[in-house]
GROMACS .gro file of C-alpha atoms in nm:
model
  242
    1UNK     CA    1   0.000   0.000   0.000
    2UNK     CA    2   0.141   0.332  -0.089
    3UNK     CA    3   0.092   0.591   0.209
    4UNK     CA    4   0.101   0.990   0.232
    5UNK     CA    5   0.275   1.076   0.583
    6UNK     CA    6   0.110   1.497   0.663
    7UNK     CA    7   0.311   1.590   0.898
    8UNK     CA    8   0.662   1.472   0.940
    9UNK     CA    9   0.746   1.551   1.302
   10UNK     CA   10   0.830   1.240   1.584
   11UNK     CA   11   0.494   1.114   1.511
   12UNK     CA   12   0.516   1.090   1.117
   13UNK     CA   13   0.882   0.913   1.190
   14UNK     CA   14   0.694   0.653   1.375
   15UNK     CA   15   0.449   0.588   1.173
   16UNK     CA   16   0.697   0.572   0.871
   17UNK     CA   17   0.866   0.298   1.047
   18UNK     CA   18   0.568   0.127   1.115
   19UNK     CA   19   0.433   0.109   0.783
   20UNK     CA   20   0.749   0.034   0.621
   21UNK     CA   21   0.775  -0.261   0.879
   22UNK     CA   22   0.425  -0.409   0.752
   23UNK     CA   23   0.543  -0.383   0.401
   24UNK     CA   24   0.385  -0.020   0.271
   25UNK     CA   25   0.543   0.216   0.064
   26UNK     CA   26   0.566   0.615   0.184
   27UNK     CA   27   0.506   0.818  -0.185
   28UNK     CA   28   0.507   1.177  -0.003
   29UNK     CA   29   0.634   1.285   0.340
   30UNK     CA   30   0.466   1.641   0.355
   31UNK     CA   31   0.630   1.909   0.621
   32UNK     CA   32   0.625   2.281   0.599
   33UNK     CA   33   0.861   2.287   0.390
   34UNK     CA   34   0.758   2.079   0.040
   35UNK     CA   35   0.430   2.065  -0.173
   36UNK     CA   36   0.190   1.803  -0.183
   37UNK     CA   37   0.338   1.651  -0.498
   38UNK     CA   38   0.276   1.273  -0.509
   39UNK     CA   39  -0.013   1.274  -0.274
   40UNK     CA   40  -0.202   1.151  -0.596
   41UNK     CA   41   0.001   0.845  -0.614
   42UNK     CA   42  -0.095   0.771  -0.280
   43UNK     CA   43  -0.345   0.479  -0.161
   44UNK     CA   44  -0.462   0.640   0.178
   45UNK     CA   45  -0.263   0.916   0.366
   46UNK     CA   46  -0.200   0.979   0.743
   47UNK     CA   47  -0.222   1.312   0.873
   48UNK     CA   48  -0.056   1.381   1.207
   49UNK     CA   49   0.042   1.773   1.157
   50UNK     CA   50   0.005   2.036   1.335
   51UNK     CA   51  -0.391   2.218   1.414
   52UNK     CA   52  -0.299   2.516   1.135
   53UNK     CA   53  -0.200   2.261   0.883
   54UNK     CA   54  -0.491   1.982   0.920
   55UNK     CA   55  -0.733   2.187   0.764
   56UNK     CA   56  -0.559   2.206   0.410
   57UNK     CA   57  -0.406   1.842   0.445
   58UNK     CA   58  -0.698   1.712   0.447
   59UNK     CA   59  -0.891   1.896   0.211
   60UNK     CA   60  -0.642   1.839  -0.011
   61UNK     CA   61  -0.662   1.461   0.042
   62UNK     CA   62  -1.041   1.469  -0.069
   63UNK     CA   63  -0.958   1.685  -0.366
   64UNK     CA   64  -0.695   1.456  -0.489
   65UNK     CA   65  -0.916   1.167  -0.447
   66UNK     CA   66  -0.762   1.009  -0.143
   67UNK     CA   67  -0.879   0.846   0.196
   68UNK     CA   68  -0.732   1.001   0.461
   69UNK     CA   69  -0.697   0.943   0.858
   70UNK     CA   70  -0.635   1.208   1.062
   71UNK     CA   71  -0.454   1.206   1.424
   72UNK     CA   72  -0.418   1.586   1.461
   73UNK     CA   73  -0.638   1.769   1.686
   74UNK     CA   74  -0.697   2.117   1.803
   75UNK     CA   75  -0.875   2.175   1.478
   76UNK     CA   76  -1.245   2.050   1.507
   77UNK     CA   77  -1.414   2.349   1.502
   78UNK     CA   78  -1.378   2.313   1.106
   79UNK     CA   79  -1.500   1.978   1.152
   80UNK     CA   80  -1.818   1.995   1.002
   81UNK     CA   81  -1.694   2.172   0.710
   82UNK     CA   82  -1.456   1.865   0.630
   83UNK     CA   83  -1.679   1.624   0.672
   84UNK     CA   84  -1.936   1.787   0.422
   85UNK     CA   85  -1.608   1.796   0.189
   86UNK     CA   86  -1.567   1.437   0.239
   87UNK     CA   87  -1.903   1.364   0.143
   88UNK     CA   88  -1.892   1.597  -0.166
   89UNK     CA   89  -1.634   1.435  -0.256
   90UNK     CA   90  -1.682   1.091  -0.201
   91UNK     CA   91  -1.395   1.067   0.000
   92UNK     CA   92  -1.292   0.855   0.266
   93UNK     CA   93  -1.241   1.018   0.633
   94UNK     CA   94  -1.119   0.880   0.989
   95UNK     CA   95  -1.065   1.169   1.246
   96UNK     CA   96  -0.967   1.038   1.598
   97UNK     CA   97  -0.864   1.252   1.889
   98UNK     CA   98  -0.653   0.890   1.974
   99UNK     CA   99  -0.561   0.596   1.729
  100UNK     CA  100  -0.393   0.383   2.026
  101UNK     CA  101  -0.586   0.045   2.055
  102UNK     CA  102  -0.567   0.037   2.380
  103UNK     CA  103  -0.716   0.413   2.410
  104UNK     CA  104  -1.016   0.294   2.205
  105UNK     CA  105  -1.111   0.034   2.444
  106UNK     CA  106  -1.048   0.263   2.694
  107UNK     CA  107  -1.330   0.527   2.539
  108UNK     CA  108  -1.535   0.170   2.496
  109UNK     CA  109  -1.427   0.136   2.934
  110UNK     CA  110  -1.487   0.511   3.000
  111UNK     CA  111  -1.873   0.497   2.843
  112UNK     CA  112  -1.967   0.156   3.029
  113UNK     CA  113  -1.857   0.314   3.373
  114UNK     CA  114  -2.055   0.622   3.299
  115UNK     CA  115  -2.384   0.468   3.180
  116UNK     CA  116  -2.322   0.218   3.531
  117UNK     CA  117  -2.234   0.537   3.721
  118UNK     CA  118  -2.520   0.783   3.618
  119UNK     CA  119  -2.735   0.584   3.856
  120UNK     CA  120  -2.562   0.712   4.152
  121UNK     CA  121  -2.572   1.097   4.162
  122UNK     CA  122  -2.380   1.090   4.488
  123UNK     CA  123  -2.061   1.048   4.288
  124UNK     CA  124  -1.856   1.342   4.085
  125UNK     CA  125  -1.656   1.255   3.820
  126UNK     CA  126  -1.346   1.420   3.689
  127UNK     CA  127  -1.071   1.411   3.503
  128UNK     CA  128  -0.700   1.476   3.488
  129UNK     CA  129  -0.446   1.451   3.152
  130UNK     CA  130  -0.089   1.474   3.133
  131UNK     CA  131   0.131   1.538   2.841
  132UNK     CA  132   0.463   1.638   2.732
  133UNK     CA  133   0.511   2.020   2.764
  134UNK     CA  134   0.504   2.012   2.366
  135UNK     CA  135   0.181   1.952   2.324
  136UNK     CA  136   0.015   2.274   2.239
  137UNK     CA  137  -0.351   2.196   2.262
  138UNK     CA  138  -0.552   2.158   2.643
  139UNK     CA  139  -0.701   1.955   2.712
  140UNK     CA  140  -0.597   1.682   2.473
  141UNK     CA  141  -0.791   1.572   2.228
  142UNK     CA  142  -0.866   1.245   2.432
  143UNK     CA  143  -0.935   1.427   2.672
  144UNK     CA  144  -1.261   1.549   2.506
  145UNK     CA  145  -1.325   1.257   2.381
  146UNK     CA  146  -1.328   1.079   2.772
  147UNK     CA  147  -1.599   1.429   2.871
  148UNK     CA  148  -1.811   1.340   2.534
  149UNK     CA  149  -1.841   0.967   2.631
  150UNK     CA  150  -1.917   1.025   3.005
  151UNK     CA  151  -2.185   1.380   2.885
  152UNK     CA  152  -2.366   1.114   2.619
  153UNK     CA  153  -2.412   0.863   2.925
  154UNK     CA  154  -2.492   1.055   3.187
  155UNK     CA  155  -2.680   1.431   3.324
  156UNK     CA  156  -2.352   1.618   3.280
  157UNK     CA  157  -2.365   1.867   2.966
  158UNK     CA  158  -2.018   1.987   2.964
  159UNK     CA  159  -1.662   2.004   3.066
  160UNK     CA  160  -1.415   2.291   3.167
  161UNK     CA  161  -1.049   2.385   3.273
  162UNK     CA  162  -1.193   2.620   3.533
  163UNK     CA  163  -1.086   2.559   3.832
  164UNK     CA  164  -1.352   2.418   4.026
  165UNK     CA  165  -1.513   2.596   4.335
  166UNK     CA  166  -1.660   2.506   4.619
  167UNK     CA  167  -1.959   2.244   4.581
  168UNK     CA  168  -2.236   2.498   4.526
  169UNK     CA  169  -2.588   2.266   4.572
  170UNK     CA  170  -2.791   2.608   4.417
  171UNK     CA  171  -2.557   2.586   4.115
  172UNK     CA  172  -2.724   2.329   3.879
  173UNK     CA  173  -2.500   2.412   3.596
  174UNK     CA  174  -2.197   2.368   3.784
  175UNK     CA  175  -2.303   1.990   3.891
  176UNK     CA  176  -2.314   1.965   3.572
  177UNK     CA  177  -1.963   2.039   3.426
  178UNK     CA  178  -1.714   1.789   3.428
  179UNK     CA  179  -1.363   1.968   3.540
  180UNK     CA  180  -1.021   1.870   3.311
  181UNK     CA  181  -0.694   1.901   3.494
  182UNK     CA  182  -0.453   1.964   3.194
  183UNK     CA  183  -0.031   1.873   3.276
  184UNK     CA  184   0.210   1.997   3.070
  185UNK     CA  185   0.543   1.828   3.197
  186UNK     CA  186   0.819   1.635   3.058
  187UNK     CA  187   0.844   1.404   2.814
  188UNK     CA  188   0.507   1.221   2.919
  189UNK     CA  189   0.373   1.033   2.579
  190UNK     CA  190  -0.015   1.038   2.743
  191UNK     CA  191  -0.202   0.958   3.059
  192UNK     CA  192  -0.552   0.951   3.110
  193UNK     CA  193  -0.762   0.922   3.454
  194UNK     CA  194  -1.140   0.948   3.495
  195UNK     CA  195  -1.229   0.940   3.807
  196UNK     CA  196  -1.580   0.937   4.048
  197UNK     CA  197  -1.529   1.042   4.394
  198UNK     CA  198  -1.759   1.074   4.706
  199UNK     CA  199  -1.724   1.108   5.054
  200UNK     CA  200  -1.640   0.766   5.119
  201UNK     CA  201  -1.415   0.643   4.829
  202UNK     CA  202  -1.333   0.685   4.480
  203UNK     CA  203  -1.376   0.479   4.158
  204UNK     CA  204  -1.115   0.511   3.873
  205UNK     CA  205  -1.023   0.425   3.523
  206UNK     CA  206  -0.645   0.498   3.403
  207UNK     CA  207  -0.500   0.453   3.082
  208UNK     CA  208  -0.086   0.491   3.035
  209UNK     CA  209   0.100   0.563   2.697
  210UNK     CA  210   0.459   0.447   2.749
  211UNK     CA  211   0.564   0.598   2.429
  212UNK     CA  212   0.422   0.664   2.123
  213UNK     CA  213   0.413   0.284   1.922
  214UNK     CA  214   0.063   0.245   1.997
  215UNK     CA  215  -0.066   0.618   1.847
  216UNK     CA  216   0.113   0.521   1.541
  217UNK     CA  217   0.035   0.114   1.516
  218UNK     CA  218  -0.309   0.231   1.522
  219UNK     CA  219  -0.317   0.516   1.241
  220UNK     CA  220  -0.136   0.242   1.014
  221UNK     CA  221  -0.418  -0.028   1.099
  222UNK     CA  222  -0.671   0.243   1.086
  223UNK     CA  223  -0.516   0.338   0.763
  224UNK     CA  224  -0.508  -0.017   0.624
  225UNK     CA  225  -0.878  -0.045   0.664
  226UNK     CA  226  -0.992   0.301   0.543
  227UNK     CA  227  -0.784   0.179   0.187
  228UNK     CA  228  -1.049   0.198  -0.099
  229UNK     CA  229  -1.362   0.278   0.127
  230UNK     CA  230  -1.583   0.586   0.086
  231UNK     CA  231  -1.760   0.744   0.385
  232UNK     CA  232  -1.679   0.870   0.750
  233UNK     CA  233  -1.618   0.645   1.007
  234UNK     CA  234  -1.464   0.597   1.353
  235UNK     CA  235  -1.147   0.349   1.578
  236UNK     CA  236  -1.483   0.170   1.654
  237UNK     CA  237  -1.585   0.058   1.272
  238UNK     CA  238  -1.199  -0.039   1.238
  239UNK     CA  239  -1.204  -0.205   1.582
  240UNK     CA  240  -1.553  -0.405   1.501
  241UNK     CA  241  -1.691  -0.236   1.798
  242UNK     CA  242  -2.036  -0.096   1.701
   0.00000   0.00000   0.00000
């Protein structure tokens, strides 16, 4: 399979390695500083770039007539535009704030607890992410993901970096808002921890990246899938889990 690396940076190196070790071929390794010559050649393409670059990589993917999976995140609020793109164009389209495998069972973990935990409103849940001091979106993209999954299961509507107060019981909407404690430190590849507390003990869910093989294993299976398909889909079509 012939493969379009966006985005060249540790992550693309990764990947490259990956996919070379499985046998593909890497036509175009796009950085800021070449064109997007042989991206036609390609069979799929892998975007892992920066927020102010995802945008055009992948538009350019469905222009050119190629399936693309895209890892980079602090760009969704153009979301909507590129997946109307995608359908104009018949293209094919996986955008995940997380290709690990073992962060996609963790989303699959992170909704069972919440539907389970919704029951039992004398709980709180929130959440805490650490990254390396690189990273230049907050809270990660996973991050969002972990709020979405527990706010689609459960009475909370929200999520926020605010600080949070003091338990207010006339403050609906705060109840309501599930608080992200964003790290910046180190050389930290990812952790995740969700987390329900009460007065009498706590329940929590932890997933730890020990470097970044699984991020990229899982954009090269997710690209391996997407290859030749047309439409927008998710880790859980490539995973079998819906």
């Amino acid at each position: 399979m012939k493969i379009a690396l966006l985005g060249y940076g540790k992550m693309g190196q990764v990947i490259e390695r990956i996919a070379l070790e499985r046998g593909h071929e890497i036509v175009l390794k796009k950085d800021e500083f070449n064109t997007y010559d042989g991206l036609s050649t390609a069979d799929v393409a892998i975007d892992f770039s920066v927020p102010s670059a995802a945008v055009s990589n992948i538009s350019n993917c469905f222009n050119a007539n190629v399936p693309v999976v895209s890892g980079t995140t602090g760009w969704l609020e153009h979301y909507d535009e590129m997946i109307a793109l995608c359908k104009a164009k018949n293209g094919g389209f996986i955008s995940s704030s997380n290709f690990s495998l073992g962060v996609n069972l963790f989303f699959e973990f992170n909704e069972y607890l919440a539907k389970i935990m919704s029951k039992f409103d004398h709980y709180k849940v929130d959440m805490e992410e650490i990254h390396h001091d690189q990273k230049l979106d907050a809270p990660s993209g996973t991050a969002i993901s972990l709020a979405k999954g527990v706010i689609e299961n459960s009475h909370y509507t929200n999520w926020t970096l605010d600080n949070p107060k003091e338990n207010d019981p006339s403050d609906s909407e705060q109840a309501k808002q599930i608080h992200i404690e964003a790290i910046r430190t180190g050389t930290v590849p990812g952790t995740h921890t969700v987390t329900y507390n009460s007065e009498v003990d706590a329940i929590e869910i932890k997933h730890t990246a020990h470097n970044r093989e699984g991020f990229a294993l899982g954009a090269v299976i997710a690209a391996e899938w997407l290859a030749g398909k047309h439409g927008v889909f998710t880790m859980k079509d490539v995973l079998g889990l819906n």
